[in-house]
């Protein structure tokens, strides 16, 4: 999602222009009918989630948003039936709340309209996990500034992340990993969004895995074609 006139970052697994996930407590299980084992009853404040880790109530949030279902007998999660990109993009973290995932194509179209071609640099937040310095320096170079080597940045023991304060950094707080079944379900849920992005902007392939082949056409085929033409003219 664009964060400034000169750079943009996008990831389907986290809403990067908003705060973290809303709380999803035991009431979610009652509303959705999901097994209690699949829904955390903790009402603790949620942290952001990204890259295969989850916060309290994350699975319940997906069920409550209508993009995941849990088999009543086996307890195994799976993406909802006939899940299209349009349906995922219209899903909400909570009833009346913020979007589960931002429509990055529309955001890029809106941000690129008032700027000349080449003014926006599109990056993906996943790169922060393995090349934070390179990513930030790319933003600096795009803005006409020299590279910076971040001499005060620390790499804590057994961590790939860089931080200025290992004691205060929120990114180093331990986070619960998704179970293999939920990890596969999450990738399946966001696969339509990843396919939509790749189709519209083939010159900017996102690092988002696709685990499901298309089952049906998206709801906004004609609109997506028009949006793709606009975006490719501005970015490709």
mmCIF file of C-alpha atoms in Angstrom:
data_model
loop_
_atom_site.group_PDB
_atom_site.id
_atom_site.type_symbol
_atom_site.label_atom_id
_atom_site.label_comp_id
_atom_site.label_asym_id
_atom_site.label_seq_id
_atom_site.Cartn_x
_atom_site.Cartn_y
_atom_site.Cartn_z
ATOM 1 C CA UNK A 1 0.000 0.000 0.000
ATOM 2 C CA UNK A 2 1.475 3.378 -0.883
ATOM 3 C CA UNK A 3 3.020 5.120 2.102
ATOM 4 C CA UNK A 4 4.497 8.188 0.386
ATOM 5 C CA UNK A 5 4.672 9.844 -2.987
ATOM 6 C CA UNK A 6 7.973 8.104 -3.698
ATOM 7 C CA UNK A 7 7.418 4.595 -2.383
ATOM 8 C CA UNK A 8 4.780 1.926 -1.947
ATOM 9 C CA UNK A 9 4.729 -1.398 -0.142
ATOM 10 C CA UNK A 10 2.210 -4.198 -0.422
ATOM 11 C CA UNK A 11 1.540 -7.511 1.212
ATOM 12 C CA UNK A 12 -1.743 -9.404 1.148
ATOM 13 C CA UNK A 13 -1.303 -10.956 4.535
ATOM 14 C CA UNK A 14 -1.175 -7.711 6.444
ATOM 15 C CA UNK A 15 -2.980 -4.413 6.151
ATOM 16 C CA UNK A 16 0.072 -2.197 6.024
ATOM 17 C CA UNK A 17 -1.642 1.191 6.037
ATOM 18 C CA UNK A 18 -3.680 0.499 9.138
ATOM 19 C CA UNK A 19 -2.989 -0.579 12.698
ATOM 20 C CA UNK A 20 -2.948 -4.231 13.741
ATOM 21 C CA UNK A 21 -5.816 -6.692 13.726
ATOM 22 C CA UNK A 22 -8.911 -6.036 15.824
ATOM 23 C CA UNK A 23 -9.559 -8.294 18.763
ATOM 24 C CA UNK A 24 -11.321 -11.593 18.099
ATOM 25 C CA UNK A 25 -12.462 -13.286 21.275
ATOM 26 C CA UNK A 26 -14.640 -16.238 22.221
ATOM 27 C CA UNK A 27 -17.712 -14.432 20.887
ATOM 28 C CA UNK A 28 -16.354 -15.051 17.406
ATOM 29 C CA UNK A 29 -16.588 -18.792 17.946
ATOM 30 C CA UNK A 30 -20.221 -18.469 19.006
ATOM 31 C CA UNK A 31 -21.095 -16.321 15.998
ATOM 32 C CA UNK A 32 -19.317 -18.496 13.424
ATOM 33 C CA UNK A 33 -19.885 -21.938 14.869
ATOM 34 C CA UNK A 34 -16.174 -22.754 14.566
ATOM 35 C CA UNK A 35 -14.702 -25.318 16.978
ATOM 36 C CA UNK A 36 -13.340 -23.764 20.148
ATOM 37 C CA UNK A 37 -9.916 -25.274 19.419
ATOM 38 C CA UNK A 38 -9.669 -23.153 16.284
ATOM 39 C CA UNK A 39 -10.585 -19.891 18.048
ATOM 40 C CA UNK A 40 -8.515 -18.306 20.794
ATOM 41 C CA UNK A 41 -10.549 -17.053 23.731
ATOM 42 C CA UNK A 42 -7.870 -14.550 24.737
ATOM 43 C CA UNK A 43 -8.911 -10.915 24.634
ATOM 44 C CA UNK A 44 -5.308 -9.640 24.651
ATOM 45 C CA UNK A 45 -4.384 -6.726 22.424
ATOM 46 C CA UNK A 46 -3.387 -7.972 18.989
ATOM 47 C CA UNK A 47 -0.097 -7.367 17.297
ATOM 48 C CA UNK A 48 0.411 -7.123 13.552
ATOM 49 C CA UNK A 49 0.753 -10.455 11.790
ATOM 50 C CA UNK A 50 2.819 -11.209 8.725
ATOM 51 C CA UNK A 51 4.857 -13.984 7.151
ATOM 52 C CA UNK A 52 3.420 -17.157 8.643
ATOM 53 C CA UNK A 53 2.868 -16.029 12.214
ATOM 54 C CA UNK A 54 -0.380 -15.196 13.958
ATOM 55 C CA UNK A 55 -1.792 -13.148 16.805
ATOM 56 C CA UNK A 56 -4.477 -14.146 19.260
ATOM 57 C CA UNK A 57 -7.782 -14.685 17.458
ATOM 58 C CA UNK A 58 -6.319 -14.468 13.928
ATOM 59 C CA UNK A 59 -7.953 -17.700 12.767
ATOM 60 C CA UNK A 60 -11.277 -16.659 14.268
ATOM 61 C CA UNK A 61 -11.046 -13.349 12.449
ATOM 62 C CA UNK A 62 -10.740 -15.177 9.096
ATOM 63 C CA UNK A 63 -13.731 -17.376 9.900
ATOM 64 C CA UNK A 64 -15.751 -14.384 11.049
ATOM 65 C CA UNK A 65 -14.843 -12.509 7.857
ATOM 66 C CA UNK A 66 -16.356 -15.333 5.796
ATOM 67 C CA UNK A 67 -13.156 -16.219 3.908
ATOM 68 C CA UNK A 68 -12.348 -19.405 5.859
ATOM 69 C CA UNK A 69 -14.417 -22.301 7.107
ATOM 70 C CA UNK A 70 -13.579 -25.026 9.626
ATOM 71 C CA UNK A 71 -14.862 -28.547 9.085
ATOM 72 C CA UNK A 72 -17.202 -29.397 11.944
ATOM 73 C CA UNK A 73 -16.002 -33.020 12.137
ATOM 74 C CA UNK A 74 -12.280 -32.880 11.385
ATOM 75 C CA UNK A 75 -11.598 -29.356 12.616
ATOM 76 C CA UNK A 76 -9.505 -28.728 9.483
ATOM 77 C CA UNK A 77 -9.657 -25.204 8.018
ATOM 78 C CA UNK A 78 -10.005 -24.386 4.330
ATOM 79 C CA UNK A 79 -10.776 -21.353 2.165
ATOM 80 C CA UNK A 80 -14.449 -20.613 1.687
ATOM 81 C CA UNK A 81 -16.077 -21.959 -1.473
ATOM 82 C CA UNK A 82 -16.063 -19.847 -4.665
ATOM 83 C CA UNK A 83 -13.634 -17.391 -3.141
ATOM 84 C CA UNK A 84 -12.775 -14.641 -5.631
ATOM 85 C CA UNK A 85 -10.451 -11.673 -5.279
ATOM 86 C CA UNK A 86 -13.457 -9.349 -5.126
ATOM 87 C CA UNK A 87 -14.894 -11.328 -2.223
ATOM 88 C CA UNK A 88 -11.607 -11.315 -0.291
ATOM 89 C CA UNK A 89 -11.141 -7.588 -0.887
ATOM 90 C CA UNK A 90 -14.639 -6.860 0.409
ATOM 91 C CA UNK A 91 -14.114 -8.898 3.607
ATOM 92 C CA UNK A 92 -13.760 -7.064 6.908
ATOM 93 C CA UNK A 93 -11.641 -7.888 9.957
ATOM 94 C CA UNK A 94 -14.728 -7.325 12.077
ATOM 95 C CA UNK A 95 -18.299 -6.376 11.269
ATOM 96 C CA UNK A 96 -18.181 -2.777 10.141
ATOM 97 C CA UNK A 97 -14.412 -2.703 10.646
ATOM 98 C CA UNK A 98 -11.436 -2.151 8.378
ATOM 99 C CA UNK A 99 -10.739 -4.269 5.305
ATOM 100 C CA UNK A 100 -9.069 -7.639 5.750
ATOM 101 C CA UNK A 101 -6.657 -6.694 2.971
ATOM 102 C CA UNK A 102 -6.278 -3.488 1.032
ATOM 103 C CA UNK A 103 -6.966 -3.317 -2.693
ATOM 104 C CA UNK A 104 -3.405 -2.478 -3.686
ATOM 105 C CA UNK A 105 -4.250 -2.101 -7.381
ATOM 106 C CA UNK A 106 -6.781 0.641 -6.705
ATOM 107 C CA UNK A 107 -4.395 2.275 -4.238
ATOM 108 C CA UNK A 108 -1.602 2.316 -6.816
ATOM 109 C CA UNK A 109 -3.967 3.681 -9.462
ATOM 110 C CA UNK A 110 -5.022 6.503 -7.144
ATOM 111 C CA UNK A 111 -1.489 7.350 -6.050
ATOM 112 C CA UNK A 112 -0.014 7.236 -9.547
ATOM 113 C CA UNK A 113 -2.629 9.477 -11.165
ATOM 114 C CA UNK A 114 -1.180 12.864 -10.063
ATOM 115 C CA UNK A 115 2.477 11.861 -10.542
ATOM 116 C CA UNK A 116 4.523 11.313 -13.703
ATOM 117 C CA UNK A 117 5.620 7.850 -14.769
ATOM 118 C CA UNK A 118 8.561 6.693 -12.673
ATOM 119 C CA UNK A 119 7.812 8.951 -9.711
ATOM 120 C CA UNK A 120 6.524 6.088 -7.554
ATOM 121 C CA UNK A 121 8.723 3.241 -6.365
ATOM 122 C CA UNK A 122 6.745 0.080 -5.632
ATOM 123 C CA UNK A 123 8.248 -2.252 -3.050
ATOM 124 C CA UNK A 124 6.936 -5.174 -0.998
ATOM 125 C CA UNK A 125 7.108 -5.404 2.785
ATOM 126 C CA UNK A 126 8.205 -9.062 2.668
ATOM 127 C CA UNK A 127 11.636 -7.825 1.624
ATOM 128 C CA UNK A 128 12.110 -6.256 5.050
ATOM 129 C CA UNK A 129 12.546 -9.761 6.486
ATOM 130 C CA UNK A 130 15.696 -10.502 4.482
ATOM 131 C CA UNK A 131 17.016 -7.211 3.024
ATOM 132 C CA UNK A 132 15.893 -4.326 5.208
ATOM 133 C CA UNK A 133 18.988 -2.216 4.584
ATOM 134 C CA UNK A 134 18.852 -2.787 0.825
ATOM 135 C CA UNK A 135 15.163 -1.916 0.696
ATOM 136 C CA UNK A 136 15.525 1.336 2.651
ATOM 137 C CA UNK A 137 18.578 2.319 0.596
ATOM 138 C CA UNK A 138 16.571 1.736 -2.578
ATOM 139 C CA UNK A 139 14.011 4.236 -1.277
ATOM 140 C CA UNK A 140 16.825 6.688 -0.486
ATOM 141 C CA UNK A 141 18.316 6.344 -3.983
ATOM 142 C CA UNK A 142 14.887 6.808 -5.534
ATOM 143 C CA UNK A 143 14.618 10.091 -3.619
ATOM 144 C CA UNK A 144 18.044 11.169 -4.866
ATOM 145 C CA UNK A 145 19.848 10.506 -1.582
ATOM 146 C CA UNK A 146 22.980 8.408 -0.960
ATOM 147 C CA UNK A 147 22.977 4.989 0.645
ATOM 148 C CA UNK A 148 23.184 4.812 4.409
ATOM 149 C CA UNK A 149 24.762 1.896 6.272
ATOM 150 C CA UNK A 150 22.772 2.218 9.518
ATOM 151 C CA UNK A 151 25.773 1.758 11.850
ATOM 152 C CA UNK A 152 23.643 1.742 15.018
ATOM 153 C CA UNK A 153 21.305 -0.994 13.807
ATOM 154 C CA UNK A 154 21.541 -4.226 15.786
ATOM 155 C CA UNK A 155 20.955 -7.822 14.721
ATOM 156 C CA UNK A 156 19.899 -9.672 17.891
ATOM 157 C CA UNK A 157 21.141 -13.213 18.498
ATOM 158 C CA UNK A 158 19.311 -15.828 16.381
ATOM 159 C CA UNK A 159 17.359 -13.111 14.564
ATOM 160 C CA UNK A 160 17.372 -12.011 10.928
ATOM 161 C CA UNK A 161 15.699 -8.716 11.750
ATOM 162 C CA UNK A 162 17.545 -5.455 12.305
ATOM 163 C CA UNK A 163 16.470 -3.087 15.062
ATOM 164 C CA UNK A 164 17.709 -0.013 16.908
ATOM 165 C CA UNK A 165 16.550 -1.381 20.265
ATOM 166 C CA UNK A 166 16.275 -5.111 20.899
ATOM 167 C CA UNK A 167 14.640 -4.334 24.250
ATOM 168 C CA UNK A 168 11.874 -2.099 22.844
ATOM 169 C CA UNK A 169 11.361 -3.439 19.330
ATOM 170 C CA UNK A 170 7.832 -4.724 18.756
ATOM 171 C CA UNK A 171 9.017 -6.729 15.743
ATOM 172 C CA UNK A 172 11.036 -9.002 18.057
ATOM 173 C CA UNK A 173 8.118 -9.962 20.302
ATOM 174 C CA UNK A 174 7.601 -13.762 20.022
ATOM 175 C CA UNK A 175 4.605 -14.591 17.883
ATOM 176 C CA UNK A 176 2.639 -17.800 17.603
ATOM 177 C CA UNK A 177 3.256 -19.717 14.356
ATOM 178 C CA UNK A 178 0.284 -20.776 12.271
ATOM 179 C CA UNK A 179 -0.390 -24.492 12.192
ATOM 180 C CA UNK A 180 0.476 -26.135 8.820
ATOM 181 C CA UNK A 181 -3.242 -26.526 8.054
ATOM 182 C CA UNK A 182 -3.976 -22.874 8.766
ATOM 183 C CA UNK A 183 -0.884 -21.718 6.871
ATOM 184 C CA UNK A 184 -2.116 -23.595 3.788
ATOM 185 C CA UNK A 185 -5.632 -22.193 4.239
ATOM 186 C CA UNK A 186 -4.322 -18.626 4.521
ATOM 187 C CA UNK A 187 -2.299 -18.983 1.330
ATOM 188 C CA UNK A 188 -5.376 -20.350 -0.408
ATOM 189 C CA UNK A 189 -7.513 -17.460 0.833
ATOM 190 C CA UNK A 190 -5.181 -14.824 -0.561
ATOM 191 C CA UNK A 191 -4.311 -16.642 -3.805
ATOM 192 C CA UNK A 192 -7.092 -14.871 -5.781
ATOM 193 C CA UNK A 193 -5.696 -11.499 -4.659
ATOM 194 C CA UNK A 194 -2.169 -12.505 -5.694
ATOM 195 C CA UNK A 195 -3.394 -13.699 -9.120
ATOM 196 C CA UNK A 196 -5.323 -10.468 -9.617
ATOM 197 C CA UNK A 197 -2.239 -8.371 -8.844
ATOM 198 C CA UNK A 198 0.017 -10.418 -11.161
ATOM 199 C CA UNK A 199 -2.507 -10.207 -13.967
ATOM 200 C CA UNK A 200 -2.841 -6.442 -13.695
ATOM 201 C CA UNK A 201 0.865 -5.691 -13.133
ATOM 202 C CA UNK A 202 2.982 -8.476 -14.657
ATOM 203 C CA UNK A 203 6.039 -6.200 -14.517
ATOM 204 C CA UNK A 204 5.813 -6.031 -10.696
ATOM 205 C CA UNK A 205 5.372 -9.642 -9.566
ATOM 206 C CA UNK A 206 4.651 -9.775 -5.819
ATOM 207 C CA UNK A 207 6.340 -12.357 -3.563
ATOM 208 C CA UNK A 208 2.981 -13.871 -2.659
ATOM 209 C CA UNK A 209 2.487 -17.629 -3.102
ATOM 210 C CA UNK A 210 -0.499 -19.043 -4.938
ATOM 211 C CA UNK A 211 -1.721 -22.399 -3.715
ATOM 212 C CA UNK A 212 -5.023 -22.714 -5.535
ATOM 213 C CA UNK A 213 -5.760 -22.665 -9.255
ATOM 214 C CA UNK A 214 -8.548 -20.274 -10.283
ATOM 215 C CA UNK A 215 -11.950 -21.871 -9.671
ATOM 216 C CA UNK A 216 -14.058 -19.141 -11.185
ATOM 217 C CA UNK A 217 -13.734 -15.766 -12.842
ATOM 218 C CA UNK A 218 -13.408 -12.743 -10.607
ATOM 219 C CA UNK A 219 -16.492 -10.607 -10.093
ATOM 220 C CA UNK A 220 -15.053 -7.504 -11.777
ATOM 221 C CA UNK A 221 -13.400 -8.847 -14.950
ATOM 222 C CA UNK A 222 -14.206 -5.859 -17.180
ATOM 223 C CA UNK A 223 -13.263 -3.365 -14.478
ATOM 224 C CA UNK A 224 -10.026 -5.234 -13.787
ATOM 225 C CA UNK A 225 -9.089 -5.138 -17.472
ATOM 226 C CA UNK A 226 -9.524 -1.359 -17.534
ATOM 227 C CA UNK A 227 -7.578 -0.992 -14.298
ATOM 228 C CA UNK A 228 -4.786 -3.210 -15.657
ATOM 229 C CA UNK A 229 -4.433 -1.077 -18.793
ATOM 230 C CA UNK A 230 -4.107 2.050 -16.674
ATOM 231 C CA UNK A 231 -1.576 0.528 -14.296
ATOM 232 C CA UNK A 232 0.555 -1.037 -17.002
ATOM 233 C CA UNK A 233 0.720 2.303 -18.808
ATOM 234 C CA UNK A 234 1.977 3.965 -15.623
ATOM 235 C CA UNK A 235 4.303 1.296 -14.216
ATOM 236 C CA UNK A 236 5.344 -1.204 -16.928
#
